[in-house]
Amino acid sequence: MTFQKSLWFDPTMLFIGGEWRKPGNTDTIAVENPSTGEVIARIGRGTPADIDAAVAAAEAALEGDWGRTPAVERGRILMRMQQLVLQRAEELAFLESTDVGKPMKQARNDSVALARYLEFYAGAADKVHGTTIPYQEGFTVYTLREPHGVTAHIIPWNYPMQILGRSVSAALAMGNACVLKPAEDASLSSLAFAAIAAEAGLPAGALNVVTGLGSEVGQALAEHPGVHHLSFTGSVATGRRIQEAAARNVVPVTLELGGKSPHIVFDDVDLDAALPTLVGACMQAAGQTCSAASRVLVQRGIYDEVRRRMAEVYSTLEVGPAPDNRDLGPLVSKRQKQIVSSYIELGRQDLTVAAQGTIRGDAPAGGNYVAPTLFADVPPDHRLAQEEIFGPVQVLIPFGDEAEAIRIANGTEYGLVAGVWTRDGARQMRLARKLNVGQVFINNYGAGGGIELPFGGTGKSGHGREKGFEALYGFSRVKTVTASHG
Ligand code: NAP
Ligand code: MG
């Protein structure tokens, strides 16, 4: 059976107003399997007119059944979606693994995470309350939490199921109607999710999925005057365009734009416990993780030991096709392979390669494989220590004392996540306060993990918070009602 025949929906169709519709453009976009380079399916190339239709369908849903659905019922619908995701977890994982090149064991985590987002926000849907506010004699004042209305969700290709899960489930829980634009390199799981939503009885128009090019449908969605809130995850360059579009329409925007996140390893670390995470927190999804721990800052007293032991771990890392479940799969696209490879070449010009993993000999020649690479003694201002590479590349940076560690850690344009590795409790608390990031992990590191944990960045990593309860505040607005009753 071909991959295409294994799909239980037609990937060339768009999901608008509860129906599968042909896009306005008869062109389609090829879906490549990153493990082999083969074209395995085609998706529809939506048009700005399809975005108009999707936004109109979302508006109609808010005026119709979806807008009248009480919070508790929204939660029940999300819970039915969760059940269907769990029933189809293996199929969804296979879809994602084939589409983006993730080893199956990692793609299975993504199915489970999608289900977990639905579960979390299903339970939370009827637990976001307004407040009453003491005011002048003869008045009663209370606040209402209301949905924004039509929310746009533009997501990238690295964790499609997780990112649509965190964004769309929270928006639906609060009663918004969503238009989802997945990345052209990874649209299949979003279409599968639409099929699941329909099966679960989500009212028509509450979720619409339009596939196509970012420059066409992505831009049209971001600029659409009918959209009341934009949620974007991806690159800084595109994020800037999204915020410009949001500014023109004066609508709120949540941006999650990646990072250059550090592990900060002090010489009192429990290195045996830390070591797998020091490497693993960058290698999952082959380094294509916004919160990848791509910088490893190490105190000089243990620098040589950390370098040697990380190199040992690297020497065991294997890269291979997604179905083979090696440590790393291929990168998502030829373009991404080219970007990451050129960073590795740049590093080779003046840096020391401390270790590399191995691409398996039987990996298909057409796949986008890159060997994980560890650079040693990297100056903090080097391009490889400053720029997001979005691949399996880590840089080791030595530091002397705590003040220098903080200076280096905060010394990039980004600020998403940091890992602090020390047994000194007071130092843990000091660093947690001084690091300019949205999440601090102490003696652990959860790249991509923690549905319950508010997540988002500072600086060029973006602004706004998704995940956890915070997302529900972001996907709603407060109305204050002041009643005079004498
Ligand atoms: P990107 O351009 O930011 O794409 C992210 C999403 O935005 C995709 O759905 C994309 O659609 C869409 N898009 C592109 N241009 C748009 C526009 N003008 N208006 C509205 N939407 C638009 O990212 P990329 O090109 O796939 O990756 C480039 C780099 O971004 C990576 O190397 C990495 O550094 C970074 N990145 C970060 C994250 C993260 O989690 N923070 C995730 C992915 C990538 P199309 O895919 O159809 O163009
Ligand atoms: Mg693909």
mmCIF file of N, CA, C and O in Angstrom, residues 7 35 46 59 64 68 87 175 245 286 320 326:
data_model
loop_
_atom_site.group_PDB
_atom_site.id
_atom_site.type_symbol
_atom_site.label_atom_id
_atom_site.label_comp_id
_atom_site.label_asym_id
_atom_site.label_seq_id
_atom_site.Cartn_x
_atom_site.Cartn_y
_atom_site.Cartn_z
ATOM 1 N N LEU A 7 -3.721 7.186 4.028
ATOM 2 C CA LEU A 7 -4.362 8.376 4.599
ATOM 3 C C LEU A 7 -5.876 8.165 4.628
ATOM 4 O O LEU A 7 -6.437 7.621 3.680
ATOM 5 N N SER A 35 13.139 11.131 4.898
ATOM 6 C CA SER A 35 14.041 9.977 5.083
ATOM 7 C C SER A 35 14.559 9.448 3.757
ATOM 8 O O SER A 35 15.606 8.801 3.708
ATOM 9 N N GLY A 46 -3.764 26.342 -1.147
ATOM 10 C CA GLY A 46 -4.865 27.281 -0.913
ATOM 11 C C GLY A 46 -4.550 28.657 -1.479
ATOM 12 O O GLY A 46 -3.408 28.966 -1.834
ATOM 13 N N GLU A 59 -16.387 33.108 11.422
ATOM 14 C CA GLU A 59 -17.329 34.138 11.903
ATOM 15 C C GLU A 59 -18.736 33.549 12.027
ATOM 16 O O GLU A 59 -19.437 33.795 13.014
ATOM 17 N N GLY A 64 -23.220 31.228 15.217
ATOM 18 C CA GLY A 64 -24.113 30.068 15.205
ATOM 19 C C GLY A 64 -23.855 29.102 16.359
ATOM 20 O O GLY A 64 -23.625 29.516 17.500
ATOM 21 N N ARG A 68 -22.778 29.458 20.629
ATOM 22 C CA ARG A 68 -23.777 29.173 21.679
ATOM 23 C C ARG A 68 -23.396 27.964 22.530
ATOM 24 O O ARG A 68 -24.133 27.594 23.440
ATOM 25 N N GLN A 87 -7.039 6.980 20.051
ATOM 26 C CA GLN A 87 -7.353 5.808 19.222
ATOM 27 C C GLN A 87 -6.487 5.761 17.973
ATOM 28 O O GLN A 87 -6.114 4.698 17.502
ATOM 29 N N GLY A 175 -13.547 29.283 23.447
ATOM 30 C CA GLY A 175 -14.684 29.612 22.593
ATOM 31 C C GLY A 175 -14.355 30.398 21.343
ATOM 32 O O GLY A 175 -15.244 30.938 20.694
ATOM 33 N N ALA A 245 1.689 42.808 10.346
ATOM 34 C CA ALA A 245 0.301 42.641 9.887
ATOM 35 C C ALA A 245 -0.655 42.870 11.053
ATOM 36 O O ALA A 245 -1.697 43.529 10.901
ATOM 37 N N ALA A 286 16.135 16.007 15.938
ATOM 38 C CA ALA A 286 17.384 16.337 15.223
ATOM 39 C C ALA A 286 17.755 17.814 15.378
ATOM 40 O O ALA A 286 18.258 18.444 14.451
ATOM 41 N N GLY A 320 19.519 7.972 11.207
ATOM 42 C CA GLY A 320 19.000 7.040 10.201
ATOM 43 C C GLY A 320 17.559 7.362 9.855
ATOM 44 O O GLY A 320 16.958 8.288 10.408
ATOM 45 N N ARG A 326 16.453 5.414 15.113
ATOM 46 C CA ARG A 326 17.796 5.739 15.634
ATOM 47 C C ARG A 326 17.663 6.979 16.538
ATOM 48 O O ARG A 326 16.584 7.523 16.721
#
